[in-house]
Amino acid sequence: MLLIHCPYCNAERPEVEFAYAGEAHIARPTDPSQLDDDQWRDHLYIRSNPRGLHYERWRHIHGCGRFFNAARDTLSDKFVTTYKASLPRPQIVQSEDTP
Amino acid sequence: MTMHPHHPLSGEGIALHKPFPLTIRPLADKARFSLRIDPDQRIAASAVLGLNLPGNIGDVAYAGEKTAVCLGPDEWYVTVPVADQAEIEAGFAALYAQQPHSLVDVSHREVSIGIEGRDAALVLQSAIAFDVDAMAPGSGCRTIFDGKAQIILLRDAKDRFQIDVWHSFSEHVWHFLQVVAREIELDI
Ligand SMILES: [Zn+2]
């Protein structure tokens, strides 16, 4: 079982308390009516799906109930860091063994 | 002890005498509230409750038979004797004009189970995936029991815990505790 650090509870909690909520930092277009269908489709469905470092949303649904963001390596499944929802993407230097 | 006539665990009880005394029992009815309020208004809410609402997630405050655990940045789970319920509801209704908040009576949604004895943490560890013994006395949290049932867990003292769980999950939790207690008794 994975232990995930909740930045609100400030505690390591088992993964069964959490729900995954997709890629993080996807900004909703400020004026959707200006977008054509392809741009709207890209906003809704097209995600980066990287091999390696991924910034993603999680929710501590069976704990404090908060949404927060995490940087996770999709290859090793290791959480690099977690941070509160309103904060910008932290700069992370990739170690040598991650692609 | 007052218990609702339809209490799902009415008449149940587990008592072990070896290797160490351990008791698991349903606790008496109480009034339970889910409180959501701006954390800056904690002092006003505490005055109505007659208990200092804790500011850190995971901390528990006690005042007589009243208990409050901070579950999230603006969320508390408060339990009080049934006799105090009406007064607290009236107090929060009066506070509402200055400070909007949500106080929801969830008394009949949950039942409480007390687990007491030297091996209490060991019992819970069979169903809870974080390190139960690392919980400080006087702390609590919402978590998942046996990968299925959401509970609120309080550690009132080193050897004493409380589970609050929804009615519909309480039988599952109870049977699980029965099995674990039997395993401890037989030392397996
Ligand atoms: Zn949390």
Short mmCIF file of C-alpha atoms and ligand atoms in Angstrom, two decimals:
data_model
loop_
_atom_site.label_atom_id
_atom_site.label_comp_id
_atom_site.label_asym_id
_atom_site.label_seq_id
_atom_site.Cartn_x
_atom_site.Cartn_y
_atom_site.Cartn_z
CA MET A 1 0.00 0.00 0.00
CA LEU A 2 1.17 3.50 -0.86
CA LEU A 3 1.40 6.13 1.84
CA ILE A 4 0.52 9.60 0.58
CA HIS A 5 1.45 12.78 2.40
CA CYS A 6 -1.59 15.06 2.71
CA PRO A 7 -0.40 18.70 2.77
CA TYR A 8 -3.48 19.74 4.76
CA CYS A 9 -3.43 17.00 7.40
CA ASN A 10 0.36 17.13 7.31
CA ALA A 11 0.42 13.36 7.75
CA GLU A 12 1.22 10.21 5.81
CA ARG A 13 -2.02 8.40 5.07
CA PRO A 14 -2.84 5.13 3.30
CA GLU A 15 -3.89 5.38 -0.33
CA VAL A 16 -7.38 3.95 0.40
CA GLU A 17 -8.25 7.35 1.91
CA PHE A 18 -7.52 9.15 -1.38
CA ALA A 19 -9.08 9.56 -4.81
CA TYR A 20 -7.16 10.38 -7.96
CA ALA A 21 -8.54 13.32 -9.95
CA GLY A 22 -6.52 13.59 -13.16
CA GLU A 23 -3.82 15.94 -14.38
CA ALA A 24 -3.28 19.14 -12.39
CA HIS A 25 -2.89 22.75 -13.54
CA ILE A 26 -5.42 22.48 -16.38
CA ALA A 27 -6.76 26.03 -16.62
CA ARG A 28 -10.33 26.38 -17.83
CA PRO A 29 -10.47 28.73 -20.85
CA THR A 30 -11.56 32.19 -19.70
CA ASP A 31 -13.88 32.65 -22.68
CA PRO A 32 -15.10 29.23 -23.86
CA SER A 33 -17.31 30.72 -26.59
CA GLN A 34 -14.16 31.87 -28.45
CA LEU A 35 -12.90 28.28 -28.79
CA ASP A 36 -13.61 26.07 -31.78
CA ASP A 37 -14.62 22.43 -31.29
CA ASP A 38 -11.11 21.06 -31.58
CA GLN A 39 -9.75 23.46 -28.96
CA TRP A 40 -12.59 22.61 -26.63
CA ARG A 41 -12.01 18.90 -27.15
CA ASP A 42 -8.31 19.40 -26.38
CA HIS A 43 -9.18 21.25 -23.18
CA LEU A 44 -11.59 18.55 -22.05
CA TYR A 45 -9.82 15.37 -23.08
CA ILE A 46 -6.24 15.78 -24.26
CA ARG A 47 -3.73 15.25 -21.46
CA SER A 48 0.06 15.10 -21.43
CA ASN A 49 0.26 11.47 -20.19
CA PRO A 50 4.03 11.58 -19.59
CA ARG A 51 6.39 8.74 -18.87
CA GLY A 52 8.03 10.09 -15.71
CA LEU A 53 7.17 13.15 -13.69
CA HIS A 54 3.44 13.92 -13.66
CA TYR A 55 1.64 16.76 -11.86
CA GLU A 56 -1.76 15.54 -10.80
CA ARG A 57 -4.74 16.27 -8.57
CA TRP A 58 -5.71 14.10 -5.65
CA ARG A 59 -8.43 14.35 -3.06
CA HIS A 60 -8.15 13.24 0.56
CA ILE A 61 -11.76 12.20 0.35
CA HIS A 62 -11.88 9.86 3.37
CA GLY A 63 -9.72 12.19 5.49
CA CYS A 64 -9.89 15.98 5.47
CA GLY A 65 -11.80 16.11 2.18
CA ARG A 66 -9.36 18.55 0.52
CA PHE A 67 -8.14 18.55 -3.07
CA PHE A 68 -4.38 18.96 -3.42
CA ASN A 69 -1.72 18.41 -6.05
CA ALA A 70 1.06 15.88 -6.28
CA ALA A 71 4.12 15.29 -8.41
CA ARG A 72 4.40 11.57 -9.05
CA ASP A 73 6.71 9.51 -11.21
CA THR A 74 4.45 7.46 -13.48
CA LEU A 75 7.21 4.91 -14.04
CA SER A 76 8.11 4.11 -10.42
CA ASP A 77 4.76 5.22 -8.93
CA LYS A 78 6.77 7.19 -6.36
CA PHE A 79 5.33 10.43 -5.02
CA VAL A 80 8.02 13.11 -5.35
CA THR A 81 6.05 15.74 -3.44
CA THR A 82 2.54 16.92 -2.62
CA TYR A 83 1.42 20.55 -2.25
CA LYS A 84 -1.71 22.58 -1.54
CA ALA A 85 -4.16 23.18 -4.36
CA SER A 86 -3.57 26.91 -4.91
CA LEU A 87 0.22 26.68 -5.13
CA PRO A 88 2.18 26.74 -8.41
CA ARG A 89 3.89 23.67 -9.79
CA PRO A 90 7.10 23.13 -7.76
CA GLN A 91 10.36 22.93 -9.70
CA ILE A 92 11.72 19.43 -9.44
CA VAL A 93 15.14 18.28 -10.56
CA GLN A 94 14.84 14.80 -11.96
CA SER A 95 17.27 12.28 -10.52
CA GLU A 96 19.37 10.17 -12.87
CA ASP A 97 17.36 6.99 -12.58
CA THR A 98 14.14 8.62 -13.79
CA PRO A 99 13.72 9.11 -17.54
CA MET B 1 -26.68 3.37 29.61
CA THR B 2 -29.14 4.88 27.13
CA MET B 3 -29.32 3.21 23.76
CA HIS B 4 -31.79 3.69 20.97
CA PRO B 5 -34.24 0.72 20.67
CA HIS B 6 -33.03 0.11 17.12
CA HIS B 7 -29.34 0.38 17.93
CA PRO B 8 -27.68 -2.19 15.65
CA LEU B 9 -25.24 -3.33 18.33
CA SER B 10 -27.68 -3.37 21.22
CA GLY B 11 -26.76 -6.04 23.77
CA GLU B 12 -23.41 -6.82 22.12
CA GLY B 13 -20.11 -6.81 23.95
CA ILE B 14 -16.67 -8.39 23.75
CA ALA B 15 -14.58 -8.98 26.86
CA LEU B 16 -11.25 -10.81 26.92
CA HIS B 17 -9.24 -11.62 30.02
CA LYS B 18 -6.16 -13.03 28.39
CA PRO B 19 -3.46 -12.31 27.54
CA PHE B 20 -4.55 -8.87 28.84
CA PRO B 21 -7.99 -7.43 29.63
CA LEU B 22 -9.67 -6.04 26.52
CA THR B 23 -13.21 -4.74 26.19
CA ILE B 24 -15.02 -3.73 23.03
CA ARG B 25 -18.53 -2.38 23.50
CA PRO B 26 -21.12 -0.11 21.92
CA LEU B 27 -21.19 3.25 23.69
CA ALA B 28 -24.26 5.14 24.92
CA ASP B 29 -26.18 7.39 22.56
CA LYS B 30 -24.97 10.96 22.19
CA ALA B 31 -25.70 13.98 20.04
CA ARG B 32 -23.33 14.29 17.09
CA PHE B 33 -22.76 17.33 14.90
CA SER B 34 -20.87 17.97 11.73
CA LEU B 35 -19.75 21.61 11.96
CA ARG B 36 -18.36 23.64 9.05
CA ILE B 37 -17.37 27.19 9.88
CA ASP B 38 -14.73 29.77 8.89
CA PRO B 39 -11.68 28.86 11.02
CA ASP B 40 -11.35 32.56 11.95
CA GLN B 41 -14.70 32.20 13.74
CA ARG B 42 -13.47 29.34 15.89
CA ILE B 43 -13.64 31.41 19.07
CA ALA B 44 -17.30 32.37 18.55
CA ALA B 45 -18.22 28.74 17.82
CA SER B 46 -16.22 27.53 20.83
CA ALA B 47 -18.16 29.89 23.10
CA VAL B 48 -21.45 28.38 21.93
CA LEU B 49 -20.17 24.84 22.37
CA GLY B 50 -18.51 25.40 25.74
CA LEU B 51 -15.39 23.74 24.41
CA ASN B 52 -12.30 25.11 22.65
CA LEU B 53 -12.42 23.88 19.06
CA PRO B 54 -8.94 22.64 18.13
CA GLY B 55 -7.21 24.48 15.28
CA ASN B 56 -5.02 21.70 13.90
CA ILE B 57 -6.36 18.85 11.81
CA GLY B 58 -6.21 15.69 13.91
CA ASP B 59 -6.39 17.38 17.32
CA VAL B 60 -9.19 16.54 19.75
CA ALA B 61 -10.58 18.79 22.49
CA TYR B 62 -12.47 17.53 25.53
CA ALA B 63 -14.69 19.43 27.96
CA GLY B 64 -16.60 17.24 30.37
CA GLU B 65 -18.52 14.81 28.15
CA LYS B 66 -18.15 17.02 25.08
CA THR B 67 -15.65 16.12 22.40
CA ALA B 68 -14.57 17.86 19.19
CA VAL B 69 -12.11 16.60 16.61
CA CYS B 70 -10.79 18.78 13.82
CA LEU B 71 -11.22 16.78 10.60
CA GLY B 72 -10.36 19.40 7.99
CA PRO B 73 -9.35 23.08 7.68
CA ASP B 74 -12.94 24.20 8.37
CA GLU B 75 -14.59 21.01 9.59
CA TRP B 76 -15.17 19.61 13.07
CA TYR B 77 -16.99 16.56 14.37
CA VAL B 78 -18.57 17.36 17.71
CA THR B 79 -20.25 15.00 20.15
CA VAL B 80 -22.13 16.11 23.25
CA PRO B 81 -24.56 14.53 25.74
CA VAL B 82 -28.09 14.31 24.31
CA ALA B 83 -29.27 16.68 27.07
CA ASP B 84 -27.06 19.49 25.67
CA GLN B 85 -28.22 19.16 22.07
CA ALA B 86 -31.11 21.68 22.05
CA GLU B 87 -29.09 24.40 23.76
CA ILE B 88 -26.22 24.06 21.29
CA GLU B 89 -28.55 24.12 18.30
CA ALA B 90 -30.21 27.29 19.63
CA GLY B 91 -26.80 28.89 20.27
CA PHE B 92 -25.63 28.25 16.72
CA ALA B 93 -28.96 29.47 15.28
CA ALA B 94 -28.35 32.77 17.09
CA LEU B 95 -24.77 32.93 15.78
CA TYR B 96 -25.93 32.43 12.20
CA ALA B 97 -26.86 36.11 11.64
CA GLN B 98 -23.25 37.24 12.23
CA GLN B 99 -21.49 34.15 10.96
CA PRO B 100 -22.94 31.80 8.33
CA HIS B 101 -21.97 28.20 8.97
CA SER B 102 -23.34 24.71 8.75
CA LEU B 103 -24.23 22.68 11.84
CA VAL B 104 -25.75 19.35 10.87
CA ASP B 105 -27.22 16.92 13.38
CA VAL B 106 -25.81 13.48 12.44
CA SER B 107 -26.66 11.85 15.78
CA HIS B 108 -28.66 8.99 14.31
CA ARG B 109 -26.36 8.36 11.38
CA GLU B 110 -23.59 6.88 13.49
CA VAL B 111 -22.99 4.55 16.38
CA SER B 112 -19.97 4.62 18.68
CA ILE B 113 -17.80 1.69 19.68
CA GLY B 114 -15.28 1.85 22.50
CA ILE B 115 -12.11 -0.27 22.46
CA GLU B 116 -10.13 -0.41 25.65
CA GLY B 117 -7.16 -2.43 26.81
CA ARG B 118 -3.44 -2.84 26.36
CA ASP B 119 -3.92 -4.41 22.92
CA ALA B 120 -6.47 -1.84 21.66
CA ALA B 121 -4.07 -0.42 19.07
CA LEU B 122 -3.19 -3.94 17.93
CA VAL B 123 -6.89 -4.73 17.38
CA LEU B 124 -7.34 -1.63 15.22
CA GLN B 125 -4.13 -2.25 13.33
CA SER B 126 -5.73 -5.31 11.73
CA ALA B 127 -8.19 -3.06 9.89
CA ILE B 128 -6.42 0.28 9.53
CA ALA B 129 -3.59 0.84 7.10
CA PHE B 130 -1.61 3.58 8.87
CA ASP B 131 0.47 3.14 12.00
CA VAL B 132 -2.24 3.24 14.69
CA ASP B 133 0.23 3.22 17.55
CA ALA B 134 1.82 6.40 16.16
CA MET B 135 -1.41 8.32 16.92
CA ALA B 136 -0.93 10.57 19.92
CA PRO B 137 -3.45 10.23 22.76
CA GLY B 138 -5.93 13.08 22.26
CA SER B 139 -5.86 12.86 18.48
CA GLY B 140 -8.29 11.60 15.89
CA CYS B 141 -9.07 11.43 12.21
CA ARG B 142 -11.46 10.21 9.58
CA THR B 143 -10.16 7.07 7.89
CA ILE B 144 -11.11 3.78 6.25
CA PHE B 145 -11.69 0.59 8.24
CA ASP B 146 -10.94 -2.69 6.49
CA GLY B 147 -10.68 -0.91 3.12
CA LYS B 148 -14.47 -0.40 3.09
CA ALA B 149 -16.08 1.46 5.94
CA GLN B 150 -15.41 5.13 6.62
CA ILE B 151 -14.99 5.76 10.33
CA ILE B 152 -13.97 8.51 12.68
CA LEU B 153 -11.30 7.24 15.01
CA LEU B 154 -10.35 8.91 18.29
CA ARG B 155 -7.53 7.91 20.57
CA ASP B 156 -8.74 9.19 23.93
CA ALA B 157 -5.89 7.63 25.88
CA LYS B 158 -2.98 5.29 25.19
CA ASP B 159 -5.16 2.22 25.75
CA ARG B 160 -8.56 3.64 24.80
CA PHE B 161 -10.03 4.30 21.35
CA GLN B 162 -13.46 5.21 19.98
CA ILE B 163 -14.86 4.42 16.57
CA ASP B 164 -17.83 6.32 15.18
CA VAL B 165 -19.27 4.55 12.16
CA TRP B 166 -22.42 4.70 10.10
CA HIS B 167 -25.23 2.34 11.13
CA SER B 168 -25.08 0.50 7.83
CA PHE B 169 -21.38 -0.34 8.30
CA SER B 170 -21.52 -1.01 12.03
CA GLU B 171 -22.28 -4.72 11.81
CA HIS B 172 -19.39 -5.29 9.46
CA VAL B 173 -17.04 -3.38 11.76
CA TRP B 174 -18.39 -5.23 14.78
CA HIS B 175 -17.93 -8.68 13.25
CA PHE B 176 -14.45 -7.75 12.17
CA LEU B 177 -13.62 -6.70 15.74
CA GLN B 178 -15.07 -9.97 17.06
CA VAL B 179 -12.82 -11.99 14.78
CA VAL B 180 -9.72 -9.98 15.69
CA ALA B 181 -10.48 -10.23 19.41
CA ARG B 182 -10.78 -14.01 19.04
CA GLU B 183 -7.44 -14.15 17.25
CA ILE B 184 -5.80 -12.18 20.03
CA GLU B 185 -7.37 -14.44 22.64
CA LEU B 186 -6.02 -17.52 20.87
CA ASP B 187 -2.69 -15.78 20.27
CA ILE B 188 -2.74 -16.30 16.49
ZN ZN C 1 -5.91 15.46 4.42
#
